[in-house]
mmCIF file of C-alpha atoms in Angstrom:
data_model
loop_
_atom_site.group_PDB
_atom_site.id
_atom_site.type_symbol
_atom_site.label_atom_id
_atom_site.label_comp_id
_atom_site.label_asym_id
_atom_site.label_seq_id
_atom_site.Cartn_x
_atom_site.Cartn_y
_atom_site.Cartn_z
ATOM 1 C CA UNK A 1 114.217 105.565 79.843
ATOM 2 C CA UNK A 2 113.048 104.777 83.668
ATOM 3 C CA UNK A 3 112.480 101.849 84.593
ATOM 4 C CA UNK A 4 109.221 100.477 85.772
ATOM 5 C CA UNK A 5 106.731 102.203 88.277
ATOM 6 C CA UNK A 6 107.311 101.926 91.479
ATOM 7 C CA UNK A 7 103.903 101.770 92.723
ATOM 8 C CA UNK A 8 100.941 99.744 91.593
ATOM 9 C CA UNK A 9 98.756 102.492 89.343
ATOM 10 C CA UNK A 10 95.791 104.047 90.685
ATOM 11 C CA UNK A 11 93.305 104.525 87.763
ATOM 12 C CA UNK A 12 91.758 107.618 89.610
ATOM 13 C CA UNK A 13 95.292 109.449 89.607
ATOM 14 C CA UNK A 14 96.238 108.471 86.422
ATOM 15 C CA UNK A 15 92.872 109.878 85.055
ATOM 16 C CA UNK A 16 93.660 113.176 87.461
ATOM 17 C CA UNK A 17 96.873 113.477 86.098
ATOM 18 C CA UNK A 18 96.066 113.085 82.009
ATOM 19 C CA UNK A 19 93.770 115.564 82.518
ATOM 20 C CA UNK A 20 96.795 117.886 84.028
ATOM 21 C CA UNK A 21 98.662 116.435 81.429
ATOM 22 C CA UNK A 22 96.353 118.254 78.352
ATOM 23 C CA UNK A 23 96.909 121.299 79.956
ATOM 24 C CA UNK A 24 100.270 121.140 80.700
ATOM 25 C CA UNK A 25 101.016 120.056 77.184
ATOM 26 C CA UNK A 26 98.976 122.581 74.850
ATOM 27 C CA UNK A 27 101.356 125.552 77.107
ATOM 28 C CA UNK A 28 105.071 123.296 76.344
ATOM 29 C CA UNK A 29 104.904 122.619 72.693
ATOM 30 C CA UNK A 30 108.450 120.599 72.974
ATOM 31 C CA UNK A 31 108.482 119.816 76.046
ATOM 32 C CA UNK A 32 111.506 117.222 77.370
ATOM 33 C CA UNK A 33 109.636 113.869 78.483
ATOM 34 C CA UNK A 34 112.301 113.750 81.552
ATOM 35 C CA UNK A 35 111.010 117.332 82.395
ATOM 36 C CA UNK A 36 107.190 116.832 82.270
ATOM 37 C CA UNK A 37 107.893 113.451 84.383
ATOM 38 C CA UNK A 38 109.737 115.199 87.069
ATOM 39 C CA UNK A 39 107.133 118.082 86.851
ATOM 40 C CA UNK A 40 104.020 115.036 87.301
ATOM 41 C CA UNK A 41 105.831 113.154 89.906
ATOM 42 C CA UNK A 42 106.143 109.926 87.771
ATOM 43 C CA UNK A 43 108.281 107.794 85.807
ATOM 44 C CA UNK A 44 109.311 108.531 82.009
ATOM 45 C CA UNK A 45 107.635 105.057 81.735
ATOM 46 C CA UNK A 46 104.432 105.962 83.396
ATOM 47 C CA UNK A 47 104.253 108.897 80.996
ATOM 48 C CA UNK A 48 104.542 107.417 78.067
ATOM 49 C CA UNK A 49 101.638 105.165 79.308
ATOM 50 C CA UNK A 50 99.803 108.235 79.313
ATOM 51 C CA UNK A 51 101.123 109.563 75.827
ATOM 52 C CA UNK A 52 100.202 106.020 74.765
ATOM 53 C CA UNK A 53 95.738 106.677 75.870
ATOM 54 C CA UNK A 54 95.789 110.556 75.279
ATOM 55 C CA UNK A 55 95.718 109.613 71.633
ATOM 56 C CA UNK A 56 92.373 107.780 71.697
ATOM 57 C CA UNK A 57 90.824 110.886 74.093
ATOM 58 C CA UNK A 58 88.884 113.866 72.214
ATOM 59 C CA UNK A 59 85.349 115.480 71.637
ATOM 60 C CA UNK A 60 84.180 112.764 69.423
ATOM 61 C CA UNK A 61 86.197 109.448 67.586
ATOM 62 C CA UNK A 62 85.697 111.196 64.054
ATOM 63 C CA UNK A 63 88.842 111.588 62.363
ATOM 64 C CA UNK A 64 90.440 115.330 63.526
ATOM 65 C CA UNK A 65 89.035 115.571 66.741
ATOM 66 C CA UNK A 66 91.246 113.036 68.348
ATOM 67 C CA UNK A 67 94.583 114.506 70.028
ATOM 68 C CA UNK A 68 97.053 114.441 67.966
ATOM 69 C CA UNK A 69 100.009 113.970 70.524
ATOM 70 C CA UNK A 70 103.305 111.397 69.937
ATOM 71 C CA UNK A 71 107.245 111.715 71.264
ATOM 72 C CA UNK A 72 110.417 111.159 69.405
ATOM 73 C CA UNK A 73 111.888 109.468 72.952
ATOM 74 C CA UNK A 74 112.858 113.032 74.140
ATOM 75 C CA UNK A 75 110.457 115.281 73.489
ATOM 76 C CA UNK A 76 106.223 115.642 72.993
ATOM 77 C CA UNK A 77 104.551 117.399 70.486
ATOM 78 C CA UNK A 78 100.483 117.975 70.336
ATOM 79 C CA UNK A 79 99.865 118.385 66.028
ATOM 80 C CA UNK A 80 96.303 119.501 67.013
ATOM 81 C CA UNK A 81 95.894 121.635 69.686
ATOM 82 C CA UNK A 82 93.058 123.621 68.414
ATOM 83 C CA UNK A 83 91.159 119.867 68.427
ATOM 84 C CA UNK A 84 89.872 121.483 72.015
ATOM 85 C CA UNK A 85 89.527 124.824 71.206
ATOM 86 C CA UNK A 86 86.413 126.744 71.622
ATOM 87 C CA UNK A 87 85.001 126.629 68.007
ATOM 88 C CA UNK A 88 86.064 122.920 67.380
ATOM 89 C CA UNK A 89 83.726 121.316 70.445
ATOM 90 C CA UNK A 90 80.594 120.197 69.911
ATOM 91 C CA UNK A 91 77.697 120.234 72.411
ATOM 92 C CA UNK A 92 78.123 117.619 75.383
ATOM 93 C CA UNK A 93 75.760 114.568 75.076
ATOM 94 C CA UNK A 94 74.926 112.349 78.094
ATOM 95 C CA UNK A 95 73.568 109.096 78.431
ATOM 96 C CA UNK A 96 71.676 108.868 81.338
ATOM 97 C CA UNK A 97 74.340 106.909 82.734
ATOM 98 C CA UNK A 98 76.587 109.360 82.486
ATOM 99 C CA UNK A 99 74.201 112.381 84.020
ATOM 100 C CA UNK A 100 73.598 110.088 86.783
ATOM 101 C CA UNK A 101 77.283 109.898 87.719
ATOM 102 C CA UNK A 102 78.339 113.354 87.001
ATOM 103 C CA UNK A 103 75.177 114.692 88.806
ATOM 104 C CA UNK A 104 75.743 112.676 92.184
ATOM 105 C CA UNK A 105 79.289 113.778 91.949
ATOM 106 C CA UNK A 106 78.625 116.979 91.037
ATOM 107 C CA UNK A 107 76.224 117.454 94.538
ATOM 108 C CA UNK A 108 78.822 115.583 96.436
ATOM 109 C CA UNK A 109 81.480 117.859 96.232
ATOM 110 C CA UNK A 110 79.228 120.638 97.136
ATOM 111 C CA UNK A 111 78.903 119.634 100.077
ATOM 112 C CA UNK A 112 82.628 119.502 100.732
ATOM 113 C CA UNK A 113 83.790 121.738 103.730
ATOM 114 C CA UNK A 114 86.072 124.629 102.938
ATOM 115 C CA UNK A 115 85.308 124.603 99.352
ATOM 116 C CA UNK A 116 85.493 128.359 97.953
ATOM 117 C CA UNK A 117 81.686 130.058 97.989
ATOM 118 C CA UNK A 118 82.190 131.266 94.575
ATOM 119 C CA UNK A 119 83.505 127.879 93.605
ATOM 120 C CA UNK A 120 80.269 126.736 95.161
ATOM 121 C CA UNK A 121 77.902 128.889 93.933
ATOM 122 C CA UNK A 122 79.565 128.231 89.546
ATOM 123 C CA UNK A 123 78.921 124.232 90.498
ATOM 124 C CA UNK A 124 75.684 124.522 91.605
ATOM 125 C CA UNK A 125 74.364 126.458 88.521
ATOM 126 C CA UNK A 126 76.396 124.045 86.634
ATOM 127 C CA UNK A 127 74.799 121.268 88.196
ATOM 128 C CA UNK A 128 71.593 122.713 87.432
ATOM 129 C CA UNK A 129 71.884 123.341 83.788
ATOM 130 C CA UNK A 130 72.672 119.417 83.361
ATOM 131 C CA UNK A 131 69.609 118.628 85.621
ATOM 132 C CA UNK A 132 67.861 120.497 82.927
ATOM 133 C CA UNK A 133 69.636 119.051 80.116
ATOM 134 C CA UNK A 134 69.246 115.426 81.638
ATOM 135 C CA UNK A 135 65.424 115.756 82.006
ATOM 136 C CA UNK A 136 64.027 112.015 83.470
ATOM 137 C CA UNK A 137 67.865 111.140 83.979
ATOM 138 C CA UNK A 138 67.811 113.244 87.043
ATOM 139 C CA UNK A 139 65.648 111.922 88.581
ATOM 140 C CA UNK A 140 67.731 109.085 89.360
ATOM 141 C CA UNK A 141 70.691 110.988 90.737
ATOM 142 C CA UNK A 142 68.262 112.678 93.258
ATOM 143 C CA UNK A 143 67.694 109.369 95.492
ATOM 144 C CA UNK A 144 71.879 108.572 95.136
ATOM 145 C CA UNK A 145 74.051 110.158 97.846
ATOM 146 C CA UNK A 146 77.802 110.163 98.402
ATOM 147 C CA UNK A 147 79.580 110.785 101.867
ATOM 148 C CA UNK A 148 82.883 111.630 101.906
ATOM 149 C CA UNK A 149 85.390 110.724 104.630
ATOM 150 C CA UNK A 150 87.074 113.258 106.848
ATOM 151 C CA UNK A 151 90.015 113.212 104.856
ATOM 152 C CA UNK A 152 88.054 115.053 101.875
ATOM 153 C CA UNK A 153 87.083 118.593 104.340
ATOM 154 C CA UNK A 154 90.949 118.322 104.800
ATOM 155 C CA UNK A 155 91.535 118.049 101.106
ATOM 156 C CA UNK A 156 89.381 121.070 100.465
ATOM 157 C CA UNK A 157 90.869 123.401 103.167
ATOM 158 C CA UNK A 158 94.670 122.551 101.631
ATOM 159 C CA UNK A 159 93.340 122.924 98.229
ATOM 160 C CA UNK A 160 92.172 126.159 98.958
ATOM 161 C CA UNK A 161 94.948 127.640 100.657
ATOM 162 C CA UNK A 162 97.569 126.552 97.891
ATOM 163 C CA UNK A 163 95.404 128.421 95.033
ATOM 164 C CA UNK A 164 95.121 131.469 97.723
ATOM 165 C CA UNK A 165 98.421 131.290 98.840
ATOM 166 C CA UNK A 166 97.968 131.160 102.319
ATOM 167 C CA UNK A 167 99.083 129.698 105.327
ATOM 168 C CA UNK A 168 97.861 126.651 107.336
ATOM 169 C CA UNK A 169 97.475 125.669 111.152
ATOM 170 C CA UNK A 170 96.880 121.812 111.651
ATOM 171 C CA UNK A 171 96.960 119.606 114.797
ATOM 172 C CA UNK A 172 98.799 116.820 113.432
ATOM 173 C CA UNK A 173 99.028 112.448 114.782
ATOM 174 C CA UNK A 174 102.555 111.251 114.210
ATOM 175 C CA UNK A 175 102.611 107.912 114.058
ATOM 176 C CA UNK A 176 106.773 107.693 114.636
ATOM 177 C CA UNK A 177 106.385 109.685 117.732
ATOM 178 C CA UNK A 178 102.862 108.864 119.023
ATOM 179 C CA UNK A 179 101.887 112.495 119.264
ATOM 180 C CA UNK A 180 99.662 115.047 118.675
ATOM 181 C CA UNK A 181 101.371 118.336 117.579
ATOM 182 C CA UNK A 182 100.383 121.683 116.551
ATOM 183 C CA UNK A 183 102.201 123.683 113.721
ATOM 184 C CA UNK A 184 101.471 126.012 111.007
ATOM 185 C CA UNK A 185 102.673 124.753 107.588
ATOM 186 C CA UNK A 186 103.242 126.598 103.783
ATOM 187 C CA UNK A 187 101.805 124.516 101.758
ATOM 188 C CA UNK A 188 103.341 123.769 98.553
ATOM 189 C CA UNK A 189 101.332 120.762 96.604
ATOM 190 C CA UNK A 190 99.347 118.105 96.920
ATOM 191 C CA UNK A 191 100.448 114.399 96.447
ATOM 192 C CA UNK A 192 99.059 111.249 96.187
ATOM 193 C CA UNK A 193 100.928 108.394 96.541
ATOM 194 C CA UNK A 194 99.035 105.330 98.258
ATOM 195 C CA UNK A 195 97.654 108.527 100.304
ATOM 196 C CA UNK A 196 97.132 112.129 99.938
ATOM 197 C CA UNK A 197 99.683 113.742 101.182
ATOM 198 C CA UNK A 198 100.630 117.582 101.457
ATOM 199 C CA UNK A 199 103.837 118.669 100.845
ATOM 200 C CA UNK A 200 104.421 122.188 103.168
ATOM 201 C CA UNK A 201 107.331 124.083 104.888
ATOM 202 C CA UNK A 202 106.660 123.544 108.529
ATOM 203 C CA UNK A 203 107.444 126.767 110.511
ATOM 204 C CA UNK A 204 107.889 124.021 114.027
ATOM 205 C CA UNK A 205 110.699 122.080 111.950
ATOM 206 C CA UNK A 206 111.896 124.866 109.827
ATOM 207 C CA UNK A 207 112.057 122.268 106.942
ATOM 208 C CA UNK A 208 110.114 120.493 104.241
ATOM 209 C CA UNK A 209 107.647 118.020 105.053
ATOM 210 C CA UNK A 210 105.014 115.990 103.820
ATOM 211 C CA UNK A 211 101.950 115.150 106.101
ATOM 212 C CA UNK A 212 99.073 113.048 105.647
ATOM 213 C CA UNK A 213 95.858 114.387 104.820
ATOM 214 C CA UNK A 214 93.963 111.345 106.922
ATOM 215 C CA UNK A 215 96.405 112.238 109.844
ATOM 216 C CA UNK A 216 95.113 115.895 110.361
ATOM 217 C CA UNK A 217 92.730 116.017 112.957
ATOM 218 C CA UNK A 218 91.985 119.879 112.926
ATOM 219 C CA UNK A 219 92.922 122.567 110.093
ATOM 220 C CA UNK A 220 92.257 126.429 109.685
ATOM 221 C CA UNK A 221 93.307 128.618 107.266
ATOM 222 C CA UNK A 222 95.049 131.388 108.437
ATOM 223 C CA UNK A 223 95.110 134.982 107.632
ATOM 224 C CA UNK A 224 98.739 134.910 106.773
ATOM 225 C CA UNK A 225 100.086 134.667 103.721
ATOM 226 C CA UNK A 226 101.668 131.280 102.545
ATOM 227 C CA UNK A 227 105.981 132.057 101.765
ATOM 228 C CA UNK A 228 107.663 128.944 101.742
ATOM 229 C CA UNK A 229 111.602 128.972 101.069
ATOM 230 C CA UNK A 230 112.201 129.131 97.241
ATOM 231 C CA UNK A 231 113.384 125.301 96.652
ATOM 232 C CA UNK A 232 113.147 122.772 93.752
ATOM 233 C CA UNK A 233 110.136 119.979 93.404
ATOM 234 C CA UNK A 234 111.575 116.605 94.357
ATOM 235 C CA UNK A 235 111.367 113.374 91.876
ATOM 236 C CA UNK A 236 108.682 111.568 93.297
ATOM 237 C CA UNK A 237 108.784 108.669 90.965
ATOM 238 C CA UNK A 238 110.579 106.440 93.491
ATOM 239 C CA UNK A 239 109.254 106.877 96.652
ATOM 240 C CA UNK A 240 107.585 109.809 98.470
ATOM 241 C CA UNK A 241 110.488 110.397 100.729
ATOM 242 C CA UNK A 242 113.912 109.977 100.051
ATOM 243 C CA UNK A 243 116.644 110.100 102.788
ATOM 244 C CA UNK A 244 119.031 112.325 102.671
ATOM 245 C CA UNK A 245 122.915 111.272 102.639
ATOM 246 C CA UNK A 246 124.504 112.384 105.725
ATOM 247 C CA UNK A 247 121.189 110.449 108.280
ATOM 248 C CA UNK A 248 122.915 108.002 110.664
ATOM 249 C CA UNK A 249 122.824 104.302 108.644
ATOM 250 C CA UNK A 250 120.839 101.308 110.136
ATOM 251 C CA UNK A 251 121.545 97.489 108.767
ATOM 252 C CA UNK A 252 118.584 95.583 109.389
ATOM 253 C CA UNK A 253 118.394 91.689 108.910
ATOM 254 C CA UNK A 254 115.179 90.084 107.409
ATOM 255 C CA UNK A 255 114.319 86.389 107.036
ATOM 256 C CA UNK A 256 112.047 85.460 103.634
ATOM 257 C CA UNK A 257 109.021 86.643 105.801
ATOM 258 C CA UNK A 258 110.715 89.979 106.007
ATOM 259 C CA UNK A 259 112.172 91.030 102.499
ATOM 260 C CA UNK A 260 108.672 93.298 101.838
ATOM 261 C CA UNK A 261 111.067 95.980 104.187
ATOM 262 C CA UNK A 262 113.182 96.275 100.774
ATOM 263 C CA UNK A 263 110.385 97.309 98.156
ATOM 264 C CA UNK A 264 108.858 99.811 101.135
ATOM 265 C CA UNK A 265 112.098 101.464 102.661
ATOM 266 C CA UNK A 266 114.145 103.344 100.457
ATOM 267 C CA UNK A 267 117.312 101.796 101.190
ATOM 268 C CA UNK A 268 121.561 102.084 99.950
ATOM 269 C CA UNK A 269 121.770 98.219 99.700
ATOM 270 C CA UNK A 270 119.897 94.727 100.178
ATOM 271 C CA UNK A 271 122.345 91.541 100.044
ATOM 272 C CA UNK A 272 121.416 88.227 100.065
ATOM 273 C CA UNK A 273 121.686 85.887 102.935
ATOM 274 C CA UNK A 274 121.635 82.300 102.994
ATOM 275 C CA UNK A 275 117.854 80.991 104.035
ATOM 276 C CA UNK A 276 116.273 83.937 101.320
ATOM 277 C CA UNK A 277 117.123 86.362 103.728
ATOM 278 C CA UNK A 278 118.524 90.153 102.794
ATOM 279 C CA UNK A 279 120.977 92.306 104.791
ATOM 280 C CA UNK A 280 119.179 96.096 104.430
ATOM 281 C CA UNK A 281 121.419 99.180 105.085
ATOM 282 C CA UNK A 282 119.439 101.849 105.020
ATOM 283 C CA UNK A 283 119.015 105.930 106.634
ATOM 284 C CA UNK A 284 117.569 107.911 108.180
ATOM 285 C CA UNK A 285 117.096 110.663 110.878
ATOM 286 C CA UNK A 286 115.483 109.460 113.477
ATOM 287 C CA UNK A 287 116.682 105.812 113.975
ATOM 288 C CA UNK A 288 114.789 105.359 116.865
ATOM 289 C CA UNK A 289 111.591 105.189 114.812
ATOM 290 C CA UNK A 290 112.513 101.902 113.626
ATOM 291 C CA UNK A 291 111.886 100.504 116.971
ATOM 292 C CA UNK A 292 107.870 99.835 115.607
ATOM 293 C CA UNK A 293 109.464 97.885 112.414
ATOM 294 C CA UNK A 294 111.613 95.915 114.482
ATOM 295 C CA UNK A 295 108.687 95.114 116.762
ATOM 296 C CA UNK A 296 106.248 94.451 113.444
ATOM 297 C CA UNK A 297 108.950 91.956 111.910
ATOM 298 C CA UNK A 298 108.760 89.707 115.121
ATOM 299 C CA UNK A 299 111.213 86.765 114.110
ATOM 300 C CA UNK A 300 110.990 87.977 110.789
ATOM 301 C CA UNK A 301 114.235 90.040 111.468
ATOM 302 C CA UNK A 302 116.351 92.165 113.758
ATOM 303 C CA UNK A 303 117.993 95.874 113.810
ATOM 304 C CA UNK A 304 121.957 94.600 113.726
ATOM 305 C CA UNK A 305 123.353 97.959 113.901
ATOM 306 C CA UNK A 306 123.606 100.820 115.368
ATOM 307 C CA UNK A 307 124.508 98.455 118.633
ATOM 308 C CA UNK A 308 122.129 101.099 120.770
ATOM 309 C CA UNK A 309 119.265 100.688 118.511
ATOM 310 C CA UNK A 310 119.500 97.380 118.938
ATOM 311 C CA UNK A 311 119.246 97.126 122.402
ATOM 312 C CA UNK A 312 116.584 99.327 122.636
ATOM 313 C CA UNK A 313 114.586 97.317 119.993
ATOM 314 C CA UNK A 314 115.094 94.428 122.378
ATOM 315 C CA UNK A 315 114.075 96.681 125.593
ATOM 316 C CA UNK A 316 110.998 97.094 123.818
ATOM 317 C CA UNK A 317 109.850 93.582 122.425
ATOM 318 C CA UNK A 318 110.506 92.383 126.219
ATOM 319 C CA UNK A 319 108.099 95.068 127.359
ATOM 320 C CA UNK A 320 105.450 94.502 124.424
ATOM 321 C CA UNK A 321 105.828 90.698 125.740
ATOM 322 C CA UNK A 322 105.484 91.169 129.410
ATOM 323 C CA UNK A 323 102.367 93.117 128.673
ATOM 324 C CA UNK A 324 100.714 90.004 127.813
ATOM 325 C CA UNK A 325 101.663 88.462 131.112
ATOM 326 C CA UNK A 326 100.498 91.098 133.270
ATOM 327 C CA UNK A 327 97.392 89.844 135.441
ATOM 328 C CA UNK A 328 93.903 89.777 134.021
ATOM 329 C CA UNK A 329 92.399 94.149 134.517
ATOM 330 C CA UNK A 330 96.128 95.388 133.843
ATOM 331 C CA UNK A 331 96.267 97.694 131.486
ATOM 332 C CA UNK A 332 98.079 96.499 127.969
ATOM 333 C CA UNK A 333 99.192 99.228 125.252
ATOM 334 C CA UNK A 334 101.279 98.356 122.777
ATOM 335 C CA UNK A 335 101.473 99.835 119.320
ATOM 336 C CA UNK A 336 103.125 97.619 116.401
ATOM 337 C CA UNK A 337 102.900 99.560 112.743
ATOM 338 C CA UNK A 338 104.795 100.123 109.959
ATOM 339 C CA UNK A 339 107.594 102.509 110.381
ATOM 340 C CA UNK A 340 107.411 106.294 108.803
ATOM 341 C CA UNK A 341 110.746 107.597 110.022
ATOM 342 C CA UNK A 342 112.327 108.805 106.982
ATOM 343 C CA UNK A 343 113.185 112.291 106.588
ATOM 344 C CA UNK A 344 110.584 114.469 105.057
ATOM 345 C CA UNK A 345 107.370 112.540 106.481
ATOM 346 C CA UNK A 346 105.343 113.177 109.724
#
């Protein structure tokens, strides 16, 4: 069995993902708990969180109507998959709570750009029907609003072109680089890990990568059809990205105000040092991007090695530090952030 997550766990993605989950499970009667974990993205440990609540889900808490799911430690069976058929649900009652909420989301995502019309059009008769059904309820849900940030039109569009299979044109920020590129991507799936991510075949790098959905600062869908390289799902239970074996190594020293750069950086070893310090050896293919951790750690730690990276970390704190001694009116940029360099992730 895995160990524990990796990530702290977000009760909107778990709730996402169960829902996935009932799906997923009613089609794989059988199904290998180390294959529907890889499938999801998660630990074996996470899912059997989720076998643990799916139990206690159903269309009412009489006896029979609750799913009927439970492992052996390898595999998952559902004992009552027609619990959710057609002929075993009963009508749908709200409290007015509960119209409230599902009618402000309900208008919310409406609103959402790129959304399919015919998507559009079956939510807003759906939405009506439970106005009707709601009666003084809605009323309420009429003066409540939601506004989504950017990130959600972005959502939409990459939504969209997955299910239609088509290809994407973005104008992408790179933090590592400090850039604004263009590029047209395959997309392949969404991800959230901390962040929404979407994980494409960029036609610039000729590769797999993963870009942030907050990061996109323009997106079209494009006429041509989406034809990514046949290649297998990665395991994202440990991190999003994982670097791959032959990136150039870097060994970077932290003091006890630095050792958070071991549970963020997927890394090949971490050894103590005397003071609560660790040695990190880590990869990755573009070393230089580790020039902005180096600057974030301060005296919290140093690049040792590669001996060029190191001097150029140093080339840079000097500059960062001189820009605070330039004369009152001079101009001052400098950028310190977390470093994204690892292979994979724009």
């Amino acid at each position: 069995m895995a160990g524990k997550p990796a990530r702290p766990v977000n009760a909107i993605d778990q709730t996402r993902r169960m829902l996935s989950l009932v799906t997923y499970l009613r089609e794989r009667p059988g199904a290998r708990i180390a294959d529907v974990a890889r499938a999801f993205g998660i630990t074996e440990d996470e899912l059997v969180g989720d076998l643990d609540l799916l139990p206690m889900c159903g269309t009412s808490f009489r006896g029979g109507d609750l799913l009927d799911i439970d492992t052996d430690g390898e595999r998952i069976w559902w004992h009552n998959p027609a619990a959710l058929g057609e002929d075993a649900a009963e009508p749908l009652r709200l409290a007015a709570d509960e119209a409230t909420a599902l009618l402000v989301a309900a208008r919310a995502v409406a609103t959402l750009p790129g959304l399919r019309e015919g998507d559009r059009q079956a939510l807003l008769r759906a939405t009506a029907k439970v106005e009707t059904a709601a009666g003084e309820a809605a009323g309420a849900s009429a003066r409540l609003s939601v506004t989504f940030e950017s990130e959600g039109g972005v959502f939409a569009d990459v939504d969209r072109a997955i299910s239609e299979r088509r290809r994407l044109w973005i104008r992408y920020y790179s933090p590592a680089r400090d850039e604004v590129t263009e590029r047209e991507i395959d997309p392949i799936r969404l991800v959230s890990v901390g962040h929404t991510y979407v994980e494409a075949w960029c036609r610039r790098s000729e590769a797999r990568r993963t870009f942030r959905l907050d990061r996109v600062a323009e997106i079209r869908i494009l006429d041509e059809p989406s034809a990514p390289p046949e290649m297998e799902l990665r395991d994202l239970s440990e991190a999003l990205v994982q670097p791959a074996a032959e990136d150039p190594e870097v060994v970077v020293e932290v003091g006890p105000g630095g050792r958070w750069v071991a549970e963020y950086y997927p890394h090949d070893s971490a050894d103590e040092l005397p003071g609560g310090g660790l040695r990190i050896t880590l990869r990755t293919p573009d070393p230089a991007s580790l020039r902005r951790l180096a600057l974030r750690l301060g005296r919290d730690g140093r690049i040792v090695s590669p001996p060029e990276l190191a001097d150029s970390a140093r080339r840079a704190a000097r500059e960062a530090l001189s820009a605070y001694d330039a004369p009152p009116g001079a101009e001052r940029a400098v950028a310190v952030g977390p470093g994204e360099g690892h292979e994979g992730r724009e």
